[in-house]
Amino acid sequence: MRVLGIDPGIAIAGFGFIDKDGHKLKPVQYGCIQTAAHTPAEERLVQIYDSAVALIDKYKPDTVAVEKLFFNRNVTTAFAVGQARGVIILAAAQRGLPVAEYTPLQVKQAVVGYGKAEKRQVQEMVKMFLKLSAIPKPDDVADALAVAICHAHSSGLSQKINEVLR
């Protein structure tokens, strides 16, 4: 199974493709989609959408996992991130891909085993799980890979639960 993990953002959207084979996880490609500040929002959203479509078409994931929106204070930033998240989900949906969503707490729980883990702990676990020589930068990329790992770990359990419920 190939998973595309996304850490959405309007300035930087991290992405990470991983392959899951049994219990083994292997990085395929990772990086970020960046848009320039002071560019009109609609142009930034088109750039994010076009980049997401190009990545999906090139790396052909089986599923997409996106971090759910979480914000404390800045509502303006939250709206912009929500819009970026929306165009990424649209790109996946138009390609017929299932989309799973995870809260930051769920991602930390799945990757570190503790829902209130520090960012550095998550990054170190991403590095370890994927046998990387360094923590991916910027942080958005490591976060996207963490979302992909979360889905890779969670999808098997979800599938088993659905089979039992049938």
PDB file of C-alpha atoms in Angstrom:
ATOM      1  CA  MET A   1       0.000   0.000   0.000  1.00  0.00           C
ATOM      2  CA  ARG A   2       1.302   3.449  -0.907  1.00  0.00           C
ATOM      3  CA  VAL A   3       0.211   6.282   1.383  1.00  0.00           C
ATOM      4  CA  LEU A   4       0.460  10.003   0.719  1.00  0.00           C
ATOM      5  CA  GLY A   5       0.639  11.920   3.986  1.00  0.00           C
ATOM      6  CA  ILE A   6      -0.125  15.645   3.966  1.00  0.00           C
ATOM      7  CA  ASP A   7       0.548  18.380   6.497  1.00  0.00           C
ATOM      8  CA  PRO A   8      -1.551  21.153   4.938  1.00  0.00           C
ATOM      9  CA  GLY A   9      -0.542  24.791   4.840  1.00  0.00           C
ATOM     10  CA  ILE A  10      -0.958  27.804   2.581  1.00  0.00           C
ATOM     11  CA  ALA A  11       2.731  28.834   2.595  1.00  0.00           C
ATOM     12  CA  ILE A  12       4.186  25.335   3.025  1.00  0.00           C
ATOM     13  CA  ALA A  13       2.306  22.070   2.607  1.00  0.00           C
ATOM     14  CA  GLY A  14       4.426  19.092   3.554  1.00  0.00           C
ATOM     15  CA  PHE A  15       3.971  15.805   1.712  1.00  0.00           C
ATOM     16  CA  GLY A  16       5.369  12.330   2.141  1.00  0.00           C
ATOM     17  CA  PHE A  17       4.822   9.127   0.189  1.00  0.00           C
ATOM     18  CA  ILE A  18       5.567   5.875   1.970  1.00  0.00           C
ATOM     19  CA  ASP A  19       5.092   2.254   1.002  1.00  0.00           C
ATOM     20  CA  LYS A  20       3.804  -0.248   3.544  1.00  0.00           C
ATOM     21  CA  ASP A  21       4.673  -3.889   2.939  1.00  0.00           C
ATOM     22  CA  GLY A  22       3.510  -6.001   5.873  1.00  0.00           C
ATOM     23  CA  HIS A  23       5.021  -4.245   8.877  1.00  0.00           C
ATOM     24  CA  LYS A  24       7.785  -2.571   6.863  1.00  0.00           C
ATOM     25  CA  LEU A  25       7.608   1.105   5.955  1.00  0.00           C
ATOM     26  CA  LYS A  26       9.714   2.579   3.177  1.00  0.00           C
ATOM     27  CA  PRO A  27       9.987   6.231   2.136  1.00  0.00           C
ATOM     28  CA  VAL A  28       9.271   6.832  -1.542  1.00  0.00           C
ATOM     29  CA  GLN A  29       9.403  10.617  -1.891  1.00  0.00           C
ATOM     30  CA  TYR A  30       8.903  13.580   0.409  1.00  0.00           C
ATOM     31  CA  GLY A  31       9.148  17.343   0.317  1.00  0.00           C
ATOM     32  CA  CYS A  32       6.923  20.379   0.372  1.00  0.00           C
ATOM     33  CA  ILE A  33       4.751  22.523  -1.828  1.00  0.00           C
ATOM     34  CA  GLN A  34       5.642  26.170  -1.240  1.00  0.00           C
ATOM     35  CA  THR A  35       3.796  29.302  -2.282  1.00  0.00           C
ATOM     36  CA  ALA A  36       5.165  32.822  -2.168  1.00  0.00           C
ATOM     37  CA  ALA A  37       3.965  35.325   0.416  1.00  0.00           C
ATOM     38  CA  HIS A  38       2.061  38.304  -0.939  1.00  0.00           C
ATOM     39  CA  THR A  39       0.657  36.176  -3.766  1.00  0.00           C
ATOM     40  CA  PRO A  40      -3.138  36.381  -3.972  1.00  0.00           C
ATOM     41  CA  ALA A  41      -4.814  33.541  -2.067  1.00  0.00           C
ATOM     42  CA  GLU A  42      -6.570  32.192  -5.161  1.00  0.00           C
ATOM     43  CA  GLU A  43      -3.239  31.873  -6.995  1.00  0.00           C
ATOM     44  CA  ARG A  44      -1.675  30.106  -4.021  1.00  0.00           C
ATOM     45  CA  LEU A  45      -4.583  27.637  -3.908  1.00  0.00           C
ATOM     46  CA  VAL A  46      -4.218  26.914  -7.634  1.00  0.00           C
ATOM     47  CA  GLN A  47      -0.491  26.272  -7.122  1.00  0.00           C
ATOM     48  CA  ILE A  48      -1.202  23.891  -4.236  1.00  0.00           C
ATOM     49  CA  TYR A  49      -3.935  22.084  -6.163  1.00  0.00           C
ATOM     50  CA  ASP A  50      -1.836  21.733  -9.338  1.00  0.00           C
ATOM     51  CA  SER A  51       1.162  20.495  -7.339  1.00  0.00           C
ATOM     52  CA  ALA A  52      -0.978  17.985  -5.420  1.00  0.00           C
ATOM     53  CA  VAL A  53      -2.448  16.633  -8.673  1.00  0.00           C
ATOM     54  CA  ALA A  54       1.018  16.343 -10.237  1.00  0.00           C
ATOM     55  CA  LEU A  55       2.367  14.479  -7.192  1.00  0.00           C
ATOM     56  CA  ILE A  56      -0.621  12.121  -7.085  1.00  0.00           C
ATOM     57  CA  ASP A  57      -0.308  11.401 -10.808  1.00  0.00           C
ATOM     58  CA  LYS A  58       3.444  10.797 -10.558  1.00  0.00           C
ATOM     59  CA  TYR A  59       3.620   8.647  -7.395  1.00  0.00           C
ATOM     60  CA  LYS A  60       0.182   6.987  -7.596  1.00  0.00           C
ATOM     61  CA  PRO A  61      -0.774   6.525  -3.935  1.00  0.00           C
ATOM     62  CA  ASP A  62      -3.497   4.080  -2.921  1.00  0.00           C
ATOM     63  CA  THR A  63      -4.768   6.413  -0.221  1.00  0.00           C
ATOM     64  CA  VAL A  64      -4.250   9.900   1.168  1.00  0.00           C
ATOM     65  CA  ALA A  65      -3.976  10.858   4.843  1.00  0.00           C
ATOM     66  CA  VAL A  66      -4.364  14.495   5.856  1.00  0.00           C
ATOM     67  CA  GLU A  67      -3.819  16.149   9.200  1.00  0.00           C
ATOM     68  CA  LYS A  68      -6.981  17.709  10.596  1.00  0.00           C
ATOM     69  CA  LEU A  69      -6.959  21.411  11.199  1.00  0.00           C
ATOM     70  CA  PHE A  70      -5.967  22.530  14.675  1.00  0.00           C
ATOM     71  CA  PHE A  71      -5.542  26.135  15.742  1.00  0.00           C
ATOM     72  CA  ASN A  72      -5.406  28.089  18.953  1.00  0.00           C
ATOM     73  CA  ARG A  73      -5.645  31.784  18.223  1.00  0.00           C
ATOM     74  CA  ASN A  74      -5.130  32.938  14.649  1.00  0.00           C
ATOM     75  CA  VAL A  75      -8.450  32.419  12.869  1.00  0.00           C
ATOM     76  CA  THR A  76      -7.167  34.041   9.652  1.00  0.00           C
ATOM     77  CA  THR A  77      -4.374  31.485   9.411  1.00  0.00           C
ATOM     78  CA  ALA A  78      -6.815  28.686  10.174  1.00  0.00           C
ATOM     79  CA  PHE A  79      -9.073  29.730   7.288  1.00  0.00           C
ATOM     80  CA  ALA A  80      -6.144  29.823   4.859  1.00  0.00           C
ATOM     81  CA  VAL A  81      -4.880  26.415   6.010  1.00  0.00           C
ATOM     82  CA  GLY A  82      -8.429  25.052   5.745  1.00  0.00           C
ATOM     83  CA  GLN A  83      -8.649  26.258   2.156  1.00  0.00           C
ATOM     84  CA  ALA A  84      -5.300  24.644   1.298  1.00  0.00           C
ATOM     85  CA  ARG A  85      -6.473  21.449   2.963  1.00  0.00           C
ATOM     86  CA  GLY A  86      -9.657  21.579   0.916  1.00  0.00           C
ATOM     87  CA  VAL A  87      -7.931  21.814  -2.459  1.00  0.00           C
ATOM     88  CA  ILE A  88      -5.618  18.926  -1.524  1.00  0.00           C
ATOM     89  CA  ILE A  89      -8.606  16.770  -0.525  1.00  0.00           C
ATOM     90  CA  LEU A  90     -10.321  17.804  -3.779  1.00  0.00           C
ATOM     91  CA  ALA A  91      -7.269  16.691  -5.792  1.00  0.00           C
ATOM     92  CA  ALA A  92      -7.362  13.285  -4.072  1.00  0.00           C
ATOM     93  CA  ALA A  93     -11.133  12.909  -4.458  1.00  0.00           C
ATOM     94  CA  GLN A  94     -10.989  13.751  -8.160  1.00  0.00           C
ATOM     95  CA  ARG A  95      -8.481  10.920  -8.583  1.00  0.00           C
ATOM     96  CA  GLY A  96     -10.827   8.537  -6.762  1.00  0.00           C
ATOM     97  CA  LEU A  97      -8.556   8.151  -3.743  1.00  0.00           C
ATOM     98  CA  PRO A  98      -9.864   7.511  -0.251  1.00  0.00           C
ATOM     99  CA  VAL A  99      -8.939  10.266   2.197  1.00  0.00           C
ATOM    100  CA  ALA A 100      -8.365   9.661   5.906  1.00  0.00           C
ATOM    101  CA  GLU A 101      -8.078  12.483   8.408  1.00  0.00           C
ATOM    102  CA  TYR A 102      -6.157  12.454  11.677  1.00  0.00           C
ATOM    103  CA  THR A 103      -5.851  14.936  14.511  1.00  0.00           C
ATOM    104  CA  PRO A 104      -2.384  15.937  15.702  1.00  0.00           C
ATOM    105  CA  LEU A 105      -3.078  13.930  18.890  1.00  0.00           C
ATOM    106  CA  GLN A 106      -3.862  10.791  16.847  1.00  0.00           C
ATOM    107  CA  VAL A 107      -0.684  11.228  14.791  1.00  0.00           C
ATOM    108  CA  LYS A 108       1.477  11.608  17.899  1.00  0.00           C
ATOM    109  CA  GLN A 109      -0.201   8.618  19.533  1.00  0.00           C
ATOM    110  CA  ALA A 110       0.388   6.416  16.480  1.00  0.00           C
ATOM    111  CA  VAL A 111       3.986   7.499  15.871  1.00  0.00           C
ATOM    112  CA  VAL A 112       5.340   8.016  19.392  1.00  0.00           C
ATOM    113  CA  GLY A 113       2.812   6.175  21.545  1.00  0.00           C
ATOM    114  CA  TYR A 114       1.986   9.331  23.486  1.00  0.00           C
ATOM    115  CA  GLY A 115      -0.580  11.884  22.310  1.00  0.00           C
ATOM    116  CA  LYS A 116       1.164  14.829  23.938  1.00  0.00           C
ATOM    117  CA  ALA A 117       4.621  14.058  22.556  1.00  0.00           C
ATOM    118  CA  GLU A 118       6.932  16.933  21.655  1.00  0.00           C
ATOM    119  CA  LYS A 119       7.565  17.774  18.004  1.00  0.00           C
ATOM    120  CA  ARG A 120      11.185  16.611  18.275  1.00  0.00           C
ATOM    121  CA  GLN A 121      10.075  13.174  19.555  1.00  0.00           C
ATOM    122  CA  VAL A 122       7.765  12.773  16.553  1.00  0.00           C
ATOM    123  CA  GLN A 123      10.552  13.800  14.177  1.00  0.00           C
ATOM    124  CA  GLU A 124      13.001  11.314  15.725  1.00  0.00           C
ATOM    125  CA  MET A 125      10.449   8.495  15.406  1.00  0.00           C
ATOM    126  CA  VAL A 126       9.786   9.400  11.754  1.00  0.00           C
ATOM    127  CA  LYS A 127      13.537   9.207  11.135  1.00  0.00           C
ATOM    128  CA  MET A 128      13.717   5.834  12.903  1.00  0.00           C
ATOM    129  CA  PHE A 129      10.621   4.239  11.300  1.00  0.00           C
ATOM    130  CA  LEU A 130      11.743   5.214   7.793  1.00  0.00           C
ATOM    131  CA  LYS A 131      15.459   4.587   8.417  1.00  0.00           C
ATOM    132  CA  LEU A 132      16.375   8.096   7.286  1.00  0.00           C
ATOM    133  CA  SER A 133      19.841   9.554   7.822  1.00  0.00           C
ATOM    134  CA  ALA A 134      18.412  12.878   9.025  1.00  0.00           C
ATOM    135  CA  ILE A 135      15.136  14.409  10.123  1.00  0.00           C
ATOM    136  CA  PRO A 136      13.379  15.797   7.035  1.00  0.00           C
ATOM    137  CA  LYS A 137      13.209  19.590   6.814  1.00  0.00           C
ATOM    138  CA  PRO A 138      11.280  21.794   7.002  1.00  0.00           C
ATOM    139  CA  ASP A 139       9.194  20.501   9.918  1.00  0.00           C
ATOM    140  CA  ASP A 140       6.124  20.305   7.663  1.00  0.00           C
ATOM    141  CA  VAL A 141       7.765  17.453   5.723  1.00  0.00           C
ATOM    142  CA  ALA A 142       8.461  15.406   8.859  1.00  0.00           C
ATOM    143  CA  ASP A 143       4.879  16.112   9.970  1.00  0.00           C
ATOM    144  CA  ALA A 144       3.512  14.859   6.630  1.00  0.00           C
ATOM    145  CA  LEU A 145       5.544  11.663   6.920  1.00  0.00           C
ATOM    146  CA  ALA A 146       4.213  11.237  10.470  1.00  0.00           C
ATOM    147  CA  VAL A 147       0.653  11.489   9.121  1.00  0.00           C
ATOM    148  CA  ALA A 148       1.472   8.826   6.511  1.00  0.00           C
ATOM    149  CA  ILE A 149       2.986   6.559   9.196  1.00  0.00           C
ATOM    150  CA  CYS A 150      -0.090   7.106  11.378  1.00  0.00           C
ATOM    151  CA  HIS A 151      -2.332   5.985   8.532  1.00  0.00           C
ATOM    152  CA  ALA A 152      -0.121   3.008   7.698  1.00  0.00           C
ATOM    153  CA  HIS A 153      -0.368   1.860  11.325  1.00  0.00           C
ATOM    154  CA  SER A 154      -4.072   2.670  11.679  1.00  0.00           C
ATOM    155  CA  SER A 155      -5.380   1.390   8.356  1.00  0.00           C
ATOM    156  CA  GLY A 156      -4.805  -2.278   9.174  1.00  0.00           C
ATOM    157  CA  LEU A 157      -6.677  -1.956  12.448  1.00  0.00           C
ATOM    158  CA  SER A 158      -9.533  -0.045  10.800  1.00  0.00           C
ATOM    159  CA  GLN A 159      -9.783  -2.680   8.078  1.00  0.00           C
ATOM    160  CA  LYS A 160      -9.958  -5.504  10.661  1.00  0.00           C
ATOM    161  CA  ILE A 161     -12.628  -3.685  12.669  1.00  0.00           C
ATOM    162  CA  ASN A 162     -14.714  -3.150   9.518  1.00  0.00           C
ATOM    163  CA  GLU A 163     -14.394  -6.864   8.620  1.00  0.00           C
ATOM    164  CA  VAL A 164     -15.580  -7.887  12.105  1.00  0.00           C
ATOM    165  CA  LEU A 165     -18.526  -5.482  11.958  1.00  0.00           C
ATOM    166  CA  ARG A 166     -19.717  -6.900   8.612  1.00  0.00           C
TER     167      ARG A 166
END
